[in-house]
PDB file of C-alpha atoms and ligand atoms in Angstrom:
ATOM      1  CA  MET A   1      -0.262 -10.158  16.503  1.00 77.00           C
ATOM      2  CA  SER A   2      -2.278 -13.353  16.247  1.00 86.00           C
ATOM      3  CA  ALA A   3      -4.032 -14.451  19.386  1.00 94.00           C
ATOM      4  CA  ILE A   4      -4.310 -18.033  20.537  1.00 97.00           C
ATOM      5  CA  VAL A   5      -7.898 -19.082  21.138  1.00 97.00           C
ATOM      6  CA  ASN A   6      -8.273 -22.269  23.160  1.00 97.00           C
ATOM      7  CA  LEU A   7     -11.196 -24.650  22.651  1.00 96.00           C
ATOM      8  CA  PRO A   8     -11.142 -27.550  25.091  1.00 95.00           C
ATOM      9  CA  ILE A   9     -12.925 -30.254  23.079  1.00 96.00           C
ATOM     10  CA  THR A  10     -11.789 -33.885  23.043  1.00 96.00           C
ATOM     11  CA  ASP A  11     -13.869 -35.332  20.215  1.00 96.00           C
ATOM     12  CA  TRP A  12     -13.539 -34.667  16.445  1.00 97.00           C
ATOM     13  CA  GLN A  13     -17.302 -34.953  16.007  1.00 95.00           C
ATOM     14  CA  GLN A  14     -18.279 -32.725  18.908  1.00 94.00           C
ATOM     15  CA  PRO A  15     -21.107 -30.273  18.217  1.00 95.00           C
ATOM     16  CA  PHE A  16     -20.612 -26.573  18.987  1.00 97.00           C
ATOM     17  CA  SER A  17     -23.166 -23.991  20.082  1.00 97.00           C
ATOM     18  CA  ALA A  18     -24.130 -21.294  17.579  1.00 97.00           C
ATOM     19  CA  GLU A  19     -22.456 -18.762  19.839  1.00 97.00           C
ATOM     20  CA  LEU A  20     -19.159 -20.642  19.802  1.00 97.00           C
ATOM     21  CA  GLN A  21     -19.356 -21.122  16.023  1.00 98.00           C
ATOM     22  CA  ASP A  22     -19.808 -17.394  15.657  1.00 98.00           C
ATOM     23  CA  GLN A  23     -16.871 -16.572  17.930  1.00 97.00           C
ATOM     24  CA  ALA A  24     -14.666 -19.152  16.202  1.00 98.00           C
ATOM     25  CA  ILE A  25     -15.269 -17.928  12.640  1.00 98.00           C
ATOM     26  CA  ARG A  26     -14.663 -14.307  13.644  1.00 98.00           C
ATOM     27  CA  ALA A  27     -11.435 -15.162  15.458  1.00 98.00           C
ATOM     28  CA  LEU A  28     -10.188 -17.383  12.620  1.00 98.00           C
ATOM     29  CA  GLU A  29     -10.893 -14.831   9.888  1.00 98.00           C
ATOM     30  CA  HIS A  30      -9.326 -12.116  11.999  1.00 97.00           C
ATOM     31  CA  GLY A  31      -6.061 -14.083  11.973  1.00 97.00           C
ATOM     32  CA  ASP A  32      -6.172 -15.890  15.310  1.00 98.00           C
ATOM     33  CA  VAL A  33      -5.059 -19.474  15.774  1.00 98.00           C
ATOM     34  CA  LEU A  34      -7.710 -21.827  17.130  1.00 98.00           C
ATOM     35  CA  VAL A  35      -6.095 -24.404  19.390  1.00 98.00           C
ATOM     36  CA  PHE A  36      -7.674 -27.590  20.685  1.00 98.00           C
ATOM     37  CA  PRO A  37      -5.181 -28.556  23.394  1.00 98.00           C
ATOM     38  CA  ASN A  38      -6.927 -31.873  24.128  1.00 98.00           C
ATOM     39  CA  LEU A  39      -7.878 -32.982  20.633  1.00 98.00           C
ATOM     40  CA  SER A  40      -5.469 -35.677  19.565  1.00 98.00           C
ATOM     41  CA  PHE A  41      -5.387 -38.178  16.750  1.00 98.00           C
ATOM     42  CA  ALA A  42      -5.107 -41.731  18.043  1.00 98.00           C
ATOM     43  CA  MET A  43      -2.833 -44.088  16.133  1.00 98.00           C
ATOM     44  CA  SER A  44      -3.342 -47.834  16.494  1.00 98.00           C
ATOM     45  CA  GLU A  45      -0.580 -50.194  17.515  1.00 97.00           C
ATOM     46  CA  SER A  46       0.012 -51.278  13.935  1.00 97.00           C
ATOM     47  CA  GLU A  47       0.067 -47.646  12.823  1.00 98.00           C
ATOM     48  CA  SER A  48       2.828 -46.873  15.310  1.00 97.00           C
ATOM     49  CA  GLN A  49       5.260 -48.342  12.742  1.00 97.00           C
ATOM     50  CA  PHE A  50       4.749 -45.020  10.932  1.00 98.00           C
ATOM     51  CA  LEU A  51       6.315 -43.118  13.821  1.00 98.00           C
ATOM     52  CA  SER A  52       9.649 -43.179  12.041  1.00 97.00           C
ATOM     53  CA  PRO A  53      11.324 -40.855   9.563  1.00 96.00           C
ATOM     54  CA  SER A  54      12.330 -43.908   7.522  1.00 95.00           C
ATOM     55  CA  ILE A  55       8.811 -44.345   6.083  1.00 97.00           C
ATOM     56  CA  ILE A  56       9.324 -41.539   3.598  1.00 95.00           C
ATOM     57  CA  GLY A  57      11.496 -41.531   0.524  1.00 85.00           C
ATOM     58  CA  LYS A  58      13.145 -38.364  -0.708  1.00 88.00           C
ATOM     59  CA  SER A  59      10.163 -36.107   0.006  1.00 89.00           C
ATOM     60  CA  LYS A  60       9.632 -34.371   3.331  1.00 90.00           C
ATOM     61  CA  ASN A  61       6.204 -35.817   3.938  1.00 96.00           C
ATOM     62  CA  VAL A  62       3.617 -38.397   2.961  1.00 98.00           C
ATOM     63  CA  SER A  63       0.757 -36.864   1.059  1.00 97.00           C
ATOM     64  CA  PHE A  64      -2.711 -38.217   0.429  1.00 98.00           C
ATOM     65  CA  ASP A  65      -5.575 -36.996  -1.722  1.00 98.00           C
ATOM     66  CA  ILE A  66      -8.957 -38.069  -0.354  1.00 98.00           C
ATOM     67  CA  ASN A  67     -10.566 -37.135  -3.682  1.00 97.00           C
ATOM     68  CA  ASN A  68      -8.817 -39.977  -5.532  1.00 97.00           C
ATOM     69  CA  GLY A  69      -7.200 -42.047  -2.757  1.00 96.00           C
ATOM     70  CA  LYS A  70      -3.703 -41.398  -4.098  1.00 97.00           C
ATOM     71  CA  LEU A  71      -0.784 -41.660  -1.686  1.00 97.00           C
ATOM     72  CA  GLN A  72       2.595 -40.101  -2.432  1.00 97.00           C
ATOM     73  CA  GLY A  73       5.972 -39.814  -0.788  1.00 97.00           C
ATOM     74  CA  SER A  74       6.098 -43.029   1.237  1.00 96.00           C
ATOM     75  CA  SER A  75       8.665 -45.795   0.916  1.00 95.00           C
ATOM     76  CA  VAL A  76       6.780 -48.526   2.813  1.00 95.00           C
ATOM     77  CA  ASP A  77       5.904 -51.947   1.332  1.00 95.00           C
ATOM     78  CA  GLU A  78       2.569 -52.842  -0.215  1.00 94.00           C
ATOM     79  CA  ASN A  79       0.902 -54.149   2.956  1.00 94.00           C
ATOM     80  CA  ALA A  80       1.936 -51.139   4.966  1.00 96.00           C
ATOM     81  CA  THR A  81       0.797 -48.843   2.143  1.00 97.00           C
ATOM     82  CA  VAL A  82      -2.829 -49.918   2.651  1.00 97.00           C
ATOM     83  CA  LEU A  83      -2.541 -49.249   6.363  1.00 98.00           C
ATOM     84  CA  LEU A  84      -0.915 -45.877   5.756  1.00 98.00           C
ATOM     85  CA  GLN A  85      -3.638 -44.949   3.287  1.00 98.00           C
ATOM     86  CA  GLN A  86      -6.311 -45.846   5.853  1.00 98.00           C
ATOM     87  CA  MET A  87      -4.607 -43.731   8.499  1.00 98.00           C
ATOM     88  CA  MET A  88      -4.346 -40.721   6.180  1.00 98.00           C
ATOM     89  CA  HIS A  89      -7.951 -41.191   5.103  1.00 98.00           C
ATOM     90  CA  ARG A  90      -9.060 -41.240   8.729  1.00 98.00           C
ATOM     91  CA  TYR A  91      -7.279 -37.956   9.435  1.00 98.00           C
ATOM     92  CA  ALA A  92      -8.840 -36.426   6.332  1.00 98.00           C
ATOM     93  CA  VAL A  93     -12.329 -37.467   7.467  1.00 98.00           C
ATOM     94  CA  PHE A  94     -11.789 -36.347  11.075  1.00 98.00           C
ATOM     95  CA  SER A  95     -10.472 -32.935  10.106  1.00 98.00           C
ATOM     96  CA  LYS A  96     -13.335 -32.386   7.643  1.00 98.00           C
ATOM     97  CA  GLY A  97     -15.766 -33.375  10.418  1.00 98.00           C
ATOM     98  CA  LEU A  98     -14.237 -30.803  12.727  1.00 98.00           C
ATOM     99  CA  MET A  99     -14.519 -28.102  10.061  1.00 98.00           C
ATOM    100  CA  ASP A 100     -18.140 -28.943   9.356  1.00 98.00           C
ATOM    101  CA  HIS A 101     -19.062 -28.844  13.035  1.00 98.00           C
ATOM    102  CA  LEU A 102     -17.207 -25.633  13.785  1.00 98.00           C
ATOM    103  CA  PHE A 103     -17.833 -23.730  10.525  1.00 98.00           C
ATOM    104  CA  PRO A 104     -21.181 -24.845   9.089  1.00 98.00           C
ATOM    105  CA  GLN A 105     -21.177 -21.583   7.121  1.00 98.00           C
ATOM    106  CA  TYR A 106     -18.192 -22.861   5.086  1.00 98.00           C
ATOM    107  CA  GLN A 107     -19.512 -26.359   4.453  1.00 98.00           C
ATOM    108  CA  GLN A 108     -20.989 -25.804   0.975  1.00 98.00           C
ATOM    109  CA  ASP A 109     -17.862 -24.161  -0.400  1.00 98.00           C
ATOM    110  CA  LEU A 110     -14.973 -25.763   1.436  1.00 98.00           C
ATOM    111  CA  ILE A 111     -12.619 -27.636  -0.885  1.00 98.00           C
ATOM    112  CA  GLN A 112     -10.663 -30.471   0.686  1.00 98.00           C
ATOM    113  CA  SER A 113      -7.164 -30.726  -0.729  1.00 98.00           C
ATOM    114  CA  ARG A 114      -4.075 -32.718   0.369  1.00 98.00           C
ATOM    115  CA  THR A 115      -3.631 -34.460   3.685  1.00 98.00           C
ATOM    116  CA  SER A 116      -0.025 -34.636   4.803  1.00 98.00           C
ATOM    117  CA  TYR A 117       1.889 -36.541   7.434  1.00 98.00           C
ATOM    118  CA  ARG A 118       5.280 -35.096   8.416  1.00 98.00           C
ATOM    119  CA  PRO A 119       7.543 -37.545  10.258  1.00 98.00           C
ATOM    120  CA  LEU A 120      10.775 -35.529  10.012  1.00 96.00           C
ATOM    121  CA  GLU A 121      12.269 -33.344  12.737  1.00 97.00           C
ATOM    122  CA  ILE A 122      12.133 -29.745  11.529  1.00 96.00           C
ATOM    123  CA  ALA A 123      14.985 -28.314  13.602  1.00 95.00           C
ATOM    124  CA  GLY A 124      18.323 -28.576  11.841  1.00 90.00           C
ATOM    125  CA  ARG A 125      16.875 -29.730   8.544  1.00 89.00           C
ATOM    126  CA  THR A 126      18.675 -28.175   5.598  1.00 86.00           C
ATOM    127  CA  THR A 127      16.723 -26.812   2.644  1.00 89.00           C
ATOM    128  CA  SER A 128      16.913 -23.839   0.318  1.00 94.00           C
ATOM    129  CA  TRP A 129      15.915 -20.525   1.901  1.00 95.00           C
ATOM    130  CA  ARG A 130      12.729 -20.499  -0.159  1.00 96.00           C
ATOM    131  CA  LYS A 131      11.565 -23.826   1.265  1.00 95.00           C
ATOM    132  CA  ASP A 132      12.821 -23.074   4.764  1.00 96.00           C
ATOM    133  CA  ASP A 133       9.692 -22.974   6.910  1.00 97.00           C
ATOM    134  CA  THR A 134      11.715 -22.076  10.019  1.00 97.00           C
ATOM    135  CA  ARG A 135      11.653 -18.557   8.562  1.00 98.00           C
ATOM    136  CA  LEU A 136       8.515 -16.484   9.115  1.00 98.00           C
ATOM    137  CA  HIS A 137       6.293 -16.457   6.040  1.00 98.00           C
ATOM    138  CA  VAL A 138       2.736 -16.440   4.743  1.00 98.00           C
ATOM    139  CA  ASP A 139       1.882 -19.511   2.663  1.00 98.00           C
ATOM    140  CA  SER A 140       2.054 -19.184  -1.109  1.00 98.00           C
ATOM    141  CA  PHE A 141       3.317 -21.867  -3.475  1.00 95.00           C
ATOM    142  CA  PRO A 142       4.950 -21.282  -6.861  1.00 95.00           C
ATOM    143  CA  ALA A 143       3.305 -24.175  -8.707  1.00 96.00           C
ATOM    144  CA  THR A 144      -0.115 -23.999  -7.036  1.00 96.00           C
ATOM    145  CA  PRO A 145      -1.939 -20.688  -7.563  1.00 97.00           C
ATOM    146  CA  VAL A 146      -4.972 -20.187  -5.320  1.00 98.00           C
ATOM    147  CA  GLN A 147      -6.529 -17.382  -7.420  1.00 96.00           C
ATOM    148  CA  ASP A 148      -9.593 -16.328  -5.392  1.00 97.00           C
ATOM    149  CA  LYS A 149      -9.237 -18.871  -2.599  1.00 98.00           C
ATOM    150  CA  ARG A 150      -7.973 -18.922   0.980  1.00 98.00           C
ATOM    151  CA  ILE A 151      -5.593 -21.520   2.435  1.00 98.00           C
ATOM    152  CA  LEU A 152      -7.021 -22.982   5.633  1.00 98.00           C
ATOM    153  CA  ARG A 153      -5.107 -25.697   7.480  1.00 98.00           C
ATOM    154  CA  VAL A 154      -5.702 -28.120  10.314  1.00 99.00           C
ATOM    155  CA  PHE A 155      -2.658 -29.532  12.153  1.00 99.00           C
ATOM    156  CA  THR A 156      -2.343 -32.246  14.792  1.00 98.00           C
ATOM    157  CA  ASN A 157       0.848 -32.937  16.722  1.00 98.00           C
ATOM    158  CA  VAL A 158       1.060 -36.726  17.249  1.00 98.00           C
ATOM    159  CA  ASN A 159       4.558 -36.781  18.737  1.00 98.00           C
ATOM    160  CA  PRO A 160       4.784 -39.956  20.888  1.00 98.00           C
ATOM    161  CA  THR A 161       7.414 -38.615  23.319  1.00 98.00           C
ATOM    162  CA  GLY A 162       5.541 -35.448  24.232  1.00 98.00           C
ATOM    163  CA  LYS A 163       7.597 -33.081  22.107  1.00 98.00           C
ATOM    164  CA  PRO A 164       5.672 -29.914  21.204  1.00 98.00           C
ATOM    165  CA  ARG A 165       5.599 -28.366  17.737  1.00 98.00           C
ATOM    166  CA  SER A 166       7.304 -25.039  18.205  1.00 98.00           C
ATOM    167  CA  TRP A 167       6.063 -22.219  16.032  1.00 98.00           C
ATOM    168  CA  ARG A 168       6.600 -18.518  15.792  1.00 98.00           C
ATOM    169  CA  LEU A 169       3.703 -16.232  14.948  1.00 98.00           C
ATOM    170  CA  GLY A 170       4.731 -12.974  13.321  1.00 98.00           C
ATOM    171  CA  GLU A 171       3.187  -9.545  12.937  1.00 97.00           C
ATOM    172  CA  PRO A 172      -0.298  -8.970  11.478  1.00 97.00           C
ATOM    173  CA  PHE A 173      -0.742  -9.355   7.704  1.00 98.00           C
ATOM    174  CA  GLU A 174      -1.301  -5.607   7.187  1.00 98.00           C
ATOM    175  CA  LYS A 175       2.064  -4.868   8.777  1.00 98.00           C
ATOM    176  CA  VAL A 176       3.833  -7.534   6.717  1.00 98.00           C
ATOM    177  CA  ALA A 177       2.262  -6.088   3.583  1.00 98.00           C
ATOM    178  CA  GLN A 178       3.120  -2.490   4.536  1.00 98.00           C
ATOM    179  CA  ARG A 179       6.724  -3.545   4.930  1.00 98.00           C
ATOM    180  CA  PHE A 180       7.187  -5.635   1.778  1.00 98.00           C
ATOM    181  CA  LEU A 181       4.598  -4.542  -0.771  1.00 97.00           C
ATOM    182  CA  PRO A 182       6.265  -1.218  -1.727  1.00 96.00           C
ATOM    183  CA  ASN A 183       9.282  -3.128  -3.100  1.00 97.00           C
ATOM    184  CA  ILE A 184       7.292  -5.649  -5.128  1.00 97.00           C
ATOM    185  CA  SER A 185       6.540  -4.825  -8.735  1.00 96.00           C
ATOM    186  CA  GLY A 186       3.388  -6.038 -10.478  1.00 94.00           C
ATOM    187  CA  PRO A 187       3.304  -9.190 -12.605  1.00 94.00           C
ATOM    188  CA  ALA A 188       4.996  -8.973 -16.009  1.00 93.00           C
ATOM    189  CA  TRP A 189       2.556  -8.852 -18.888  1.00 91.00           C
ATOM    190  CA  GLY A 190       2.000 -12.332 -20.351  1.00 93.00           C
ATOM    191  CA  ALA A 191       3.948 -14.122 -17.580  1.00 95.00           C
ATOM    192  CA  ARG A 192       0.973 -16.052 -16.211  1.00 95.00           C
ATOM    193  CA  GLY A 193       0.084 -17.547 -19.570  1.00 95.00           C
ATOM    194  CA  PHE A 194       3.679 -18.534 -20.176  1.00 94.00           C
ATOM    195  CA  LEU A 195       4.142 -20.137 -16.732  1.00 95.00           C
ATOM    196  CA  ASN A 196       0.993 -22.143 -17.249  1.00 95.00           C
ATOM    197  CA  ALA A 197       1.747 -23.134 -20.836  1.00 94.00           C
ATOM    198  CA  VAL A 198       5.170 -24.539 -19.932  1.00 95.00           C
ATOM    199  CA  GLY A 199       3.736 -26.362 -16.911  1.00 96.00           C
ATOM    200  CA  LEU A 200       5.410 -24.329 -14.149  1.00 96.00           C
ATOM    201  CA  THR A 201       2.019 -23.627 -12.609  1.00 95.00           C
ATOM    202  CA  LYS A 202      -0.981 -25.954 -12.311  1.00 96.00           C
ATOM    203  CA  SER A 203      -3.401 -23.147 -13.186  1.00 95.00           C
ATOM    204  CA  LEU A 204      -3.101 -19.451 -13.995  1.00 95.00           C
ATOM    205  CA  ARG A 205      -1.146 -17.390 -11.460  1.00 95.00           C
ATOM    206  CA  SER A 206      -3.398 -14.454 -10.605  1.00 97.00           C
ATOM    207  CA  ALA A 207      -2.083 -10.999  -9.705  1.00 97.00           C
ATOM    208  CA  TYR A 208      -2.967 -11.890  -6.096  1.00 98.00           C
ATOM    209  CA  ASP A 209      -0.871 -15.084  -6.357  1.00 98.00           C
ATOM    210  CA  HIS A 210       1.960 -13.017  -7.786  1.00 97.00           C
ATOM    211  CA  TYR A 211       2.007 -10.571  -4.855  1.00 98.00           C
ATOM    212  CA  MET A 212       1.646 -13.346  -2.276  1.00 98.00           C
ATOM    213  CA  LEU A 213       4.512 -15.347  -3.721  1.00 98.00           C
ATOM    214  CA  ARG A 214       6.750 -12.282  -3.789  1.00 98.00           C
ATOM    215  CA  MET A 215       5.787 -11.489  -0.199  1.00 98.00           C
ATOM    216  CA  HIS A 216       6.549 -15.065   0.860  1.00 98.00           C
ATOM    217  CA  ASP A 217       9.966 -14.859  -0.803  1.00 98.00           C
ATOM    218  CA  SER A 218      10.769 -11.339   0.411  1.00 98.00           C
ATOM    219  CA  MET A 219      10.011 -12.311   4.015  1.00 98.00           C
ATOM    220  CA  LYS A 220      12.152 -15.442   3.914  1.00 98.00           C
ATOM    221  CA  ALA A 221      15.037 -13.745   2.099  1.00 98.00           C
ATOM    222  CA  ASP A 222      15.272 -10.911   4.629  1.00 98.00           C
ATOM    223  CA  LEU A 223      17.455 -12.199   7.466  1.00 97.00           C
ATOM    224  CA  GLU A 224      17.407  -8.859   9.260  1.00 98.00           C
ATOM    225  CA  TYR A 225      13.603  -9.014   9.276  1.00 98.00           C
ATOM    226  CA  GLN A 226      13.664 -12.612  10.511  1.00 98.00           C
ATOM    227  CA  ALA A 227      16.020 -11.727  13.344  1.00 98.00           C
ATOM    228  CA  THR A 228      14.311  -8.579  14.545  1.00 98.00           C
ATOM    229  CA  VAL A 229      10.582  -8.684  13.812  1.00 98.00           C
ATOM    230  CA  ASP A 230       8.136  -8.959  16.706  1.00 97.00           C
ATOM    231  CA  HIS A 231       6.862 -12.479  17.169  1.00 97.00           C
ATOM    232  CA  LEU A 232       5.195 -14.810  19.590  1.00 97.00           C
ATOM    233  CA  ALA A 233       6.826 -18.191  20.230  1.00 98.00           C
ATOM    234  CA  TYR A 234       4.161 -20.817  20.757  1.00 98.00           C
ATOM    235  CA  GLU A 235       4.453 -24.528  21.477  1.00 98.00           C
ATOM    236  CA  PHE A 236       1.591 -26.707  20.308  1.00 98.00           C
ATOM    237  CA  PRO A 237       1.589 -29.603  22.787  1.00 98.00           C
ATOM    238  CA  ALA A 238       1.784 -33.219  21.697  1.00 98.00           C
ATOM    239  CA  GLY A 239      -1.793 -34.432  21.415  1.00 98.00           C
ATOM    240  CA  SER A 240      -3.158 -31.045  20.324  1.00 98.00           C
ATOM    241  CA  THR A 241      -4.815 -29.764  17.153  1.00 98.00           C
ATOM    242  CA  TRP A 242      -4.918 -26.250  15.695  1.00 98.00           C
ATOM    243  CA  ILE A 243      -6.628 -24.452  12.813  1.00 98.00           C
ATOM    244  CA  VAL A 244      -5.174 -21.414  11.070  1.00 98.00           C
ATOM    245  CA  TYR A 245      -5.411 -19.451   7.827  1.00 98.00           C
ATOM    246  CA  THR A 246      -1.747 -19.843   6.823  1.00 98.00           C
ATOM    247  CA  ASP A 247      -2.082 -17.385   3.925  1.00 98.00           C
ATOM    248  CA  HIS A 248      -2.897 -14.657   6.455  1.00 98.00           C
ATOM    249  CA  VAL A 249      -0.964 -15.507   9.610  1.00 98.00           C
ATOM    250  CA  SER A 250       2.797 -15.035   9.446  1.00 98.00           C
ATOM    251  CA  HIS A 251       4.243 -18.271  10.852  1.00 98.00           C
ATOM    252  CA  ALA A 252       7.390 -20.349  11.140  1.00 98.00           C
ATOM    253  CA  ALA A 253       7.802 -23.935  12.347  1.00 98.00           C
ATOM    254  CA  MET A 254      11.012 -24.051  14.406  1.00 98.00           C
ATOM    255  CA  ALA A 255      11.071 -27.557  15.877  1.00 98.00           C
ATOM    256  CA  GLY A 256       8.960 -30.666  16.259  1.00 98.00           C
ATOM    257  CA  GLN A 257       8.400 -34.061  14.690  1.00 98.00           C
ATOM    258  CA  TYR A 258       5.323 -36.047  13.653  1.00 98.00           C
ATOM    259  CA  VAL A 259       2.446 -33.876  12.641  1.00 98.00           C
ATOM    260  CA  PHE A 260      -0.644 -34.377  10.482  1.00 98.00           C
ATOM    261  CA  GLU A 261      -1.889 -31.536   8.331  1.00 98.00           C
ATOM    262  CA  GLN A 262      -5.018 -31.163   6.225  1.00 98.00           C
ATOM    263  CA  THR A 263      -5.254 -28.354   3.667  1.00 98.00           C
ATOM    264  CA  PHE A 264      -8.581 -26.818   2.696  1.00 98.00           C
ATOM    265  CA  TYR A 265      -9.293 -24.070   0.191  1.00 98.00           C
ATOM    266  CA  LEU A 266     -12.184 -21.676   0.606  1.00 98.00           C
ATOM    267  CA  PRO A 267     -13.333 -19.136  -1.978  1.00 98.00           C
ATOM    268  CA  VAL A 268     -12.917 -15.628  -0.547  1.00 98.00           C
ATOM    269  CA  ALA A 269     -16.583 -14.959  -1.317  1.00 98.00           C
ATOM    270  CA  ALA A 270     -17.592 -17.771   1.077  1.00 98.00           C
ATOM    271  CA  MET A 271     -16.017 -16.095   4.097  1.00 98.00           C
ATOM    272  CA  HIS A 272     -18.114 -14.640   6.878  1.00 98.00           C
ATOM    273  CA  ASP A 273     -16.313 -11.326   6.291  1.00 98.00           C
ATOM    274  CA  GLU A 274     -14.373 -11.321   3.040  1.00 98.00           C
ATOM    275  CA  GLN A 275     -12.879  -7.899   3.782  1.00 98.00           C
ATOM    276  CA  GLN A 276     -10.468  -9.722   6.101  1.00 98.00           C
ATOM    277  CA  ALA A 277      -9.039 -11.805   3.258  1.00 98.00           C
ATOM    278  CA  PRO A 278      -5.403 -11.107   2.308  1.00 98.00           C
ATOM    279  CA  GLN A 279      -6.664 -10.598  -1.246  1.00 98.00           C
ATOM    280  CA  ARG A 280      -8.992  -7.807  -0.154  1.00 98.00           C
ATOM    281  CA  ILE A 281      -6.319  -6.262   2.085  1.00 98.00           C
ATOM    282  CA  LEU A 282      -3.801  -6.202  -0.791  1.00 98.00           C
ATOM    283  CA  GLU A 283      -6.465  -4.821  -3.131  1.00 98.00           C
ATOM    284  CA  ARG A 284      -7.118  -1.943  -0.749  1.00 98.00           C
ATOM    285  CA  MET A 285      -3.394  -1.256  -0.482  1.00 97.00           C
ATOM    286  CA  THR A 286      -2.633  -1.439  -4.212  1.00 96.00           C
ATOM    287  CA  GLN A 287      -5.989   0.104  -5.181  1.00 96.00           C
ATOM    288  CA  LYS A 288      -6.310  -2.551  -7.870  1.00 96.00           C
ATOM    289  CA  ALA A 289      -8.480  -5.597  -8.357  1.00 96.00           C
ATOM    290  CA  LEU A 290      -5.997  -8.472  -7.999  1.00 96.00           C
ATOM    291  CA  LEU A 291      -7.408 -11.029 -10.385  1.00 93.00           C
TER     292      LEU A 291
HETATM  293  C1  SIN B   1       4.453 -24.388   7.565  1.00 68.85           C
HETATM  294  O1  SIN B   1       3.296 -24.335   7.132  1.00 68.85           O
HETATM  295  O2  SIN B   1       5.200 -23.456   7.354  1.00 68.85           O
HETATM  296  C2  SIN B   1       4.958 -25.616   8.306  1.00 68.85           C
HETATM  297  C3  SIN B   1       4.102 -25.938   9.456  1.00 68.85           C
HETATM  298  C4  SIN B   1       4.478 -27.213  10.190  1.00 68.85           C
HETATM  299  O3  SIN B   1       4.848 -28.198   9.536  1.00 68.85           O
HETATM  300  O4  SIN B   1       4.360 -27.231  11.426  1.00 68.85           O
HETATM  301 FE1   FE B   2       3.790 -22.334   5.998  1.00 68.85          FE
END
């Protein structure tokens, strides 16, 4: 099962020793969760207006793309939109800074994707089983193939009343794969081209994407598995930050409100040890190149 590795820093721009960088990258790639219990994200007084579920429209979060400055999912007025954009931008910059300081080996290849702010309480929210993140899963998204990349995420719990973000961490990836892979058939010939041509995917769904998506779905659909599988319940305190490869670590978010999240992609080839990548693990198990 994933281990929790605590790093007691308080500053997003704090330098790390080479020894700590080495320990951190090994732990992260092995499937541990790196937790910074005292690394919070300060919100100004005017930003505290965003500590309300009413700032979003129909979506479940506000999303921001630092590459083009685009903000989506909010329902605030024009003045507040600028402020919200600045806040999201600041989180994007801080989380990138943390990555660069902790994982200089990734810096050249790390791709910064969406920043999200999630002001809704998770517990009791109703969604379809496929979108239900209170069920253990590994991340894989139907419309967004990753192909040869990893999904690496930074989270910060900014809950103002001290409520933790309660997660479950499931069994190791190999075990998840041993359990579900035998019942998953390979991609249908021609399916990836079709899905892409009709706009159901944003790029071609690789064989790896296919297996990951089926594993994600199989895990969530299996209520017996959800109820009985070994897991660790972990509460990320308010005012804490954590980093995890969510394509590797089986996880579920059970309760909590107000969290920031920054998604990064990293090509498998840029890892310190690419043999630990889910893609490589599944390739060993299927004895196929999953391209
Ligand atoms: C998830 O990635 O499944 C949700 C995590 C969270 O919002 O805490
Ligand atoms: Fe997830």
